[in-house]
């Protein structure tokens, strides 16, 4: 590869890196202040020990197949992800894509414990697809 090829490949890699984003996770440094919960446009944040539903704050109803192929009952109560601290449901988190320029939970958290979840690496297109699936009317 000549030097132009190297520059071109590096530019493409940098473009690809910009498009790889992740859902957000709350770490155990959470102080349970509750500031993040009302800020989430997808209702993906719940208080520890609370049940959650796909239909909370979304247009999903009844049996649906998520963009990732998972079949779920949107009305059914789901087990809490954490019993001790506020938690984020990865299937509902879009990193605020489609609503805001940056994750709103991370923006308001006083202890900076809303961080990218390396177990849920998704492209920007995937996150926007999730957002449109949950809020087709917006
Ligand atoms: S990043 Fe946005 S969509 Fe995800 S949990 Fe935080 S506020 Fe909700
Ligand atoms: S804003 Fe931060 S500290 Fe407060 S509940 Fe949310 S994650 Fe926990």
JSON list of C-alpha atoms in Angstrom, two decimals, residues 7-117:
[
{"chain": "A", "resi": 7, "resn": "UNK", "atom": "CA", "xyz": [-3.93, 7.77, 4.64]},
{"chain": "A", "resi": 8, "resn": "UNK", "atom": "CA", "xyz": [-7.18, 6.60, 3.01]},
{"chain": "A", "resi": 9, "resn": "UNK", "atom": "CA", "xyz": [-7.36, 3.48, 5.23]},
{"chain": "A", "resi": 10, "resn": "UNK", "atom": "CA", "xyz": [-6.65, 5.55, 8.36]},
{"chain": "A", "resi": 11, "resn": "UNK", "atom": "CA", "xyz": [-9.40, 8.02, 7.42]},
{"chain": "A", "resi": 12, "resn": "UNK", "atom": "CA", "xyz": [-11.88, 5.17, 6.91]},
{"chain": "A", "resi": 13, "resn": "UNK", "atom": "CA", "xyz": [-10.92, 3.58, 10.26]},
{"chain": "A", "resi": 14, "resn": "UNK", "atom": "CA", "xyz": [-11.42, 6.87, 12.04]},
{"chain": "A", "resi": 15, "resn": "UNK", "atom": "CA", "xyz": [-14.86, 7.27, 10.35]},
{"chain": "A", "resi": 16, "resn": "UNK", "atom": "CA", "xyz": [-15.81, 3.74, 11.44]},
{"chain": "A", "resi": 17, "resn": "UNK", "atom": "CA", "xyz": [-14.68, 4.39, 15.02]},
{"chain": "A", "resi": 18, "resn": "UNK", "atom": "CA", "xyz": [-16.90, 7.49, 15.20]},
{"chain": "A", "resi": 19, "resn": "UNK", "atom": "CA", "xyz": [-19.93, 5.39, 14.22]},
{"chain": "A", "resi": 20, "resn": "UNK", "atom": "CA", "xyz": [-19.41, 2.72, 16.88]},
{"chain": "A", "resi": 21, "resn": "UNK", "atom": "CA", "xyz": [-21.27, 3.75, 20.02]},
{"chain": "A", "resi": 22, "resn": "UNK", "atom": "CA", "xyz": [-22.68, 1.89, 23.02]},
{"chain": "A", "resi": 23, "resn": "UNK", "atom": "CA", "xyz": [-25.58, 1.71, 25.36]},
{"chain": "A", "resi": 24, "resn": "UNK", "atom": "CA", "xyz": [-24.94, 3.32, 28.74]},
{"chain": "A", "resi": 25, "resn": "UNK", "atom": "CA", "xyz": [-24.55, 1.43, 32.03]},
{"chain": "A", "resi": 26, "resn": "UNK", "atom": "CA", "xyz": [-24.80, 2.74, 35.61]},
{"chain": "A", "resi": 27, "resn": "UNK", "atom": "CA", "xyz": [-21.87, 1.63, 37.77]},
{"chain": "A", "resi": 28, "resn": "UNK", "atom": "CA", "xyz": [-22.02, 0.74, 41.47]},
{"chain": "A", "resi": 29, "resn": "UNK", "atom": "CA", "xyz": [-20.80, 4.25, 42.28]},
{"chain": "A", "resi": 30, "resn": "UNK", "atom": "CA", "xyz": [-24.44, 5.35, 41.88]},
{"chain": "A", "resi": 31, "resn": "UNK", "atom": "CA", "xyz": [-25.67, 7.27, 44.95]},
{"chain": "A", "resi": 32, "resn": "UNK", "atom": "CA", "xyz": [-29.37, 6.69, 44.13]},
{"chain": "A", "resi": 33, "resn": "UNK", "atom": "CA", "xyz": [-30.10, 10.41, 43.76]},
{"chain": "A", "resi": 34, "resn": "UNK", "atom": "CA", "xyz": [-32.69, 9.74, 41.01]},
{"chain": "A", "resi": 35, "resn": "UNK", "atom": "CA", "xyz": [-31.63, 12.71, 38.85]},
{"chain": "A", "resi": 36, "resn": "UNK", "atom": "CA", "xyz": [-31.18, 10.62, 35.70]},
{"chain": "A", "resi": 37, "resn": "UNK", "atom": "CA", "xyz": [-34.51, 8.78, 35.63]},
{"chain": "A", "resi": 38, "resn": "UNK", "atom": "CA", "xyz": [-36.81, 11.60, 34.42]},
{"chain": "A", "resi": 39, "resn": "UNK", "atom": "CA", "xyz": [-34.24, 12.72, 31.81]},
{"chain": "A", "resi": 40, "resn": "UNK", "atom": "CA", "xyz": [-34.34, 9.49, 29.78]},
{"chain": "A", "resi": 41, "resn": "UNK", "atom": "CA", "xyz": [-36.38, 9.94, 26.55]},
{"chain": "A", "resi": 42, "resn": "UNK", "atom": "CA", "xyz": [-36.80, 6.16, 26.26]},
{"chain": "A", "resi": 43, "resn": "UNK", "atom": "CA", "xyz": [-37.76, 5.43, 29.88]},
{"chain": "A", "resi": 44, "resn": "UNK", "atom": "CA", "xyz": [-34.79, 3.06, 29.99]},
{"chain": "A", "resi": 45, "resn": "UNK", "atom": "CA", "xyz": [-33.79, 4.02, 33.57]},
{"chain": "A", "resi": 46, "resn": "UNK", "atom": "CA", "xyz": [-35.44, 2.46, 36.61]},
{"chain": "A", "resi": 47, "resn": "UNK", "atom": "CA", "xyz": [-34.96, 2.62, 40.35]},
{"chain": "A", "resi": 48, "resn": "UNK", "atom": "CA", "xyz": [-33.27, -0.42, 41.88]},
{"chain": "A", "resi": 49, "resn": "UNK", "atom": "CA", "xyz": [-35.70, -3.29, 42.65]},
{"chain": "A", "resi": 50, "resn": "UNK", "atom": "CA", "xyz": [-38.44, -1.81, 40.42]},
{"chain": "A", "resi": 51, "resn": "UNK", "atom": "CA", "xyz": [-39.87, -3.97, 37.62]},
{"chain": "A", "resi": 52, "resn": "UNK", "atom": "CA", "xyz": [-39.59, -2.59, 34.10]},
{"chain": "A", "resi": 53, "resn": "UNK", "atom": "CA", "xyz": [-41.58, -2.93, 30.85]},
{"chain": "A", "resi": 54, "resn": "UNK", "atom": "CA", "xyz": [-40.84, -2.37, 27.17]},
{"chain": "A", "resi": 55, "resn": "UNK", "atom": "CA", "xyz": [-44.06, -0.35, 26.93]},
{"chain": "A", "resi": 56, "resn": "UNK", "atom": "CA", "xyz": [-43.11, 2.18, 29.64]},
{"chain": "A", "resi": 57, "resn": "UNK", "atom": "CA", "xyz": [-42.70, 5.47, 27.80]},
{"chain": "A", "resi": 58, "resn": "UNK", "atom": "CA", "xyz": [-42.72, 3.87, 24.34]},
{"chain": "A", "resi": 59, "resn": "UNK", "atom": "CA", "xyz": [-45.31, 2.97, 21.67]},
{"chain": "A", "resi": 60, "resn": "UNK", "atom": "CA", "xyz": [-44.67, -0.77, 22.03]},
{"chain": "A", "resi": 61, "resn": "UNK", "atom": "CA", "xyz": [-47.70, -2.91, 22.86]},
{"chain": "A", "resi": 62, "resn": "UNK", "atom": "CA", "xyz": [-48.30, -6.67, 23.20]},
{"chain": "A", "resi": 63, "resn": "UNK", "atom": "CA", "xyz": [-46.12, -9.20, 21.42]},
{"chain": "A", "resi": 64, "resn": "UNK", "atom": "CA", "xyz": [-43.39, -7.54, 19.36]},
{"chain": "A", "resi": 65, "resn": "UNK", "atom": "CA", "xyz": [-40.13, -8.59, 17.73]},
{"chain": "A", "resi": 66, "resn": "UNK", "atom": "CA", "xyz": [-37.32, -6.15, 18.55]},
{"chain": "A", "resi": 67, "resn": "UNK", "atom": "CA", "xyz": [-34.91, -4.96, 15.83]},
{"chain": "A", "resi": 68, "resn": "UNK", "atom": "CA", "xyz": [-32.34, -7.36, 17.33]},
{"chain": "A", "resi": 69, "resn": "UNK", "atom": "CA", "xyz": [-34.71, -10.30, 16.61]},
{"chain": "A", "resi": 70, "resn": "UNK", "atom": "CA", "xyz": [-35.78, -10.90, 20.22]},
{"chain": "A", "resi": 71, "resn": "UNK", "atom": "CA", "xyz": [-39.51, -11.66, 20.66]},
{"chain": "A", "resi": 72, "resn": "UNK", "atom": "CA", "xyz": [-40.98, -10.03, 23.77]},
{"chain": "A", "resi": 73, "resn": "UNK", "atom": "CA", "xyz": [-44.29, -9.12, 25.39]},
{"chain": "A", "resi": 74, "resn": "UNK", "atom": "CA", "xyz": [-44.07, -5.34, 25.70]},
{"chain": "A", "resi": 75, "resn": "UNK", "atom": "CA", "xyz": [-46.73, -5.24, 28.43]},
{"chain": "A", "resi": 76, "resn": "UNK", "atom": "CA", "xyz": [-45.15, -7.84, 30.67]},
{"chain": "A", "resi": 77, "resn": "UNK", "atom": "CA", "xyz": [-43.31, -6.82, 33.86]},
{"chain": "A", "resi": 78, "resn": "UNK", "atom": "CA", "xyz": [-39.61, -7.74, 33.68]},
{"chain": "A", "resi": 79, "resn": "UNK", "atom": "CA", "xyz": [-37.23, -8.53, 36.53]},
{"chain": "A", "resi": 80, "resn": "UNK", "atom": "CA", "xyz": [-35.13, -5.60, 37.82]},
{"chain": "A", "resi": 81, "resn": "UNK", "atom": "CA", "xyz": [-31.56, -5.50, 36.48]},
{"chain": "A", "resi": 82, "resn": "UNK", "atom": "CA", "xyz": [-30.38, -4.32, 39.92]},
{"chain": "A", "resi": 83, "resn": "UNK", "atom": "CA", "xyz": [-31.94, -4.45, 43.36]},
{"chain": "A", "resi": 84, "resn": "UNK", "atom": "CA", "xyz": [-29.60, -1.86, 44.90]},
{"chain": "A", "resi": 85, "resn": "UNK", "atom": "CA", "xyz": [-29.01, 0.97, 42.48]},
{"chain": "A", "resi": 86, "resn": "UNK", "atom": "CA", "xyz": [-30.69, 2.70, 39.53]},
{"chain": "A", "resi": 87, "resn": "UNK", "atom": "CA", "xyz": [-30.22, 0.68, 36.36]},
{"chain": "A", "resi": 88, "resn": "UNK", "atom": "CA", "xyz": [-30.52, 1.04, 32.59]},
{"chain": "A", "resi": 89, "resn": "UNK", "atom": "CA", "xyz": [-32.28, -1.48, 30.33]},
{"chain": "A", "resi": 90, "resn": "UNK", "atom": "CA", "xyz": [-29.85, -1.98, 27.40]},
{"chain": "A", "resi": 91, "resn": "UNK", "atom": "CA", "xyz": [-32.65, -2.92, 24.96]},
{"chain": "A", "resi": 92, "resn": "UNK", "atom": "CA", "xyz": [-34.29, 0.49, 25.57]},
{"chain": "A", "resi": 93, "resn": "UNK", "atom": "CA", "xyz": [-31.17, 2.69, 25.71]},
{"chain": "A", "resi": 94, "resn": "UNK", "atom": "CA", "xyz": [-30.29, 4.42, 22.43]},
{"chain": "A", "resi": 95, "resn": "UNK", "atom": "CA", "xyz": [-27.58, 6.62, 23.94]},
{"chain": "A", "resi": 96, "resn": "UNK", "atom": "CA", "xyz": [-30.28, 9.28, 23.43]},
{"chain": "A", "resi": 97, "resn": "UNK", "atom": "CA", "xyz": [-29.81, 9.04, 19.62]},
{"chain": "A", "resi": 98, "resn": "UNK", "atom": "CA", "xyz": [-32.79, 10.51, 17.83]},
{"chain": "A", "resi": 99, "resn": "UNK", "atom": "CA", "xyz": [-33.58, 12.85, 20.73]},
{"chain": "A", "resi": 100, "resn": "UNK", "atom": "CA", "xyz": [-30.42, 14.53, 22.00]},
{"chain": "A", "resi": 101, "resn": "UNK", "atom": "CA", "xyz": [-26.81, 15.14, 21.04]},
{"chain": "A", "resi": 102, "resn": "UNK", "atom": "CA", "xyz": [-25.45, 13.44, 24.16]},
{"chain": "A", "resi": 103, "resn": "UNK", "atom": "CA", "xyz": [-26.60, 10.90, 26.78]},
{"chain": "A", "resi": 104, "resn": "UNK", "atom": "CA", "xyz": [-28.84, 12.86, 29.13]},
{"chain": "A", "resi": 105, "resn": "UNK", "atom": "CA", "xyz": [-28.27, 10.54, 32.10]},
{"chain": "A", "resi": 106, "resn": "UNK", "atom": "CA", "xyz": [-24.51, 11.08, 31.91]},
{"chain": "A", "resi": 107, "resn": "UNK", "atom": "CA", "xyz": [-25.05, 14.84, 31.55]},
{"chain": "A", "resi": 108, "resn": "UNK", "atom": "CA", "xyz": [-26.98, 15.14, 34.83]},
{"chain": "A", "resi": 109, "resn": "UNK", "atom": "CA", "xyz": [-25.29, 12.47, 36.97]},
{"chain": "A", "resi": 110, "resn": "UNK", "atom": "CA", "xyz": [-23.48, 14.18, 39.86]},
{"chain": "A", "resi": 111, "resn": "UNK", "atom": "CA", "xyz": [-20.96, 11.35, 40.29]},
{"chain": "A", "resi": 112, "resn": "UNK", "atom": "CA", "xyz": [-20.32, 10.51, 36.61]},
{"chain": "A", "resi": 113, "resn": "UNK", "atom": "CA", "xyz": [-21.34, 6.88, 36.98]},
{"chain": "A", "resi": 114, "resn": "UNK", "atom": "CA", "xyz": [-23.30, 6.63, 33.67]},
{"chain": "A", "resi": 115, "resn": "UNK", "atom": "CA", "xyz": [-20.66, 5.23, 31.33]},
{"chain": "A", "resi": 116, "resn": "UNK", "atom": "CA", "xyz": [-20.53, 3.39, 27.96]},
{"chain": "A", "resi": 117, "resn": "UNK", "atom": "CA", "xyz": [-21.41, -0.29, 28.31]}
]
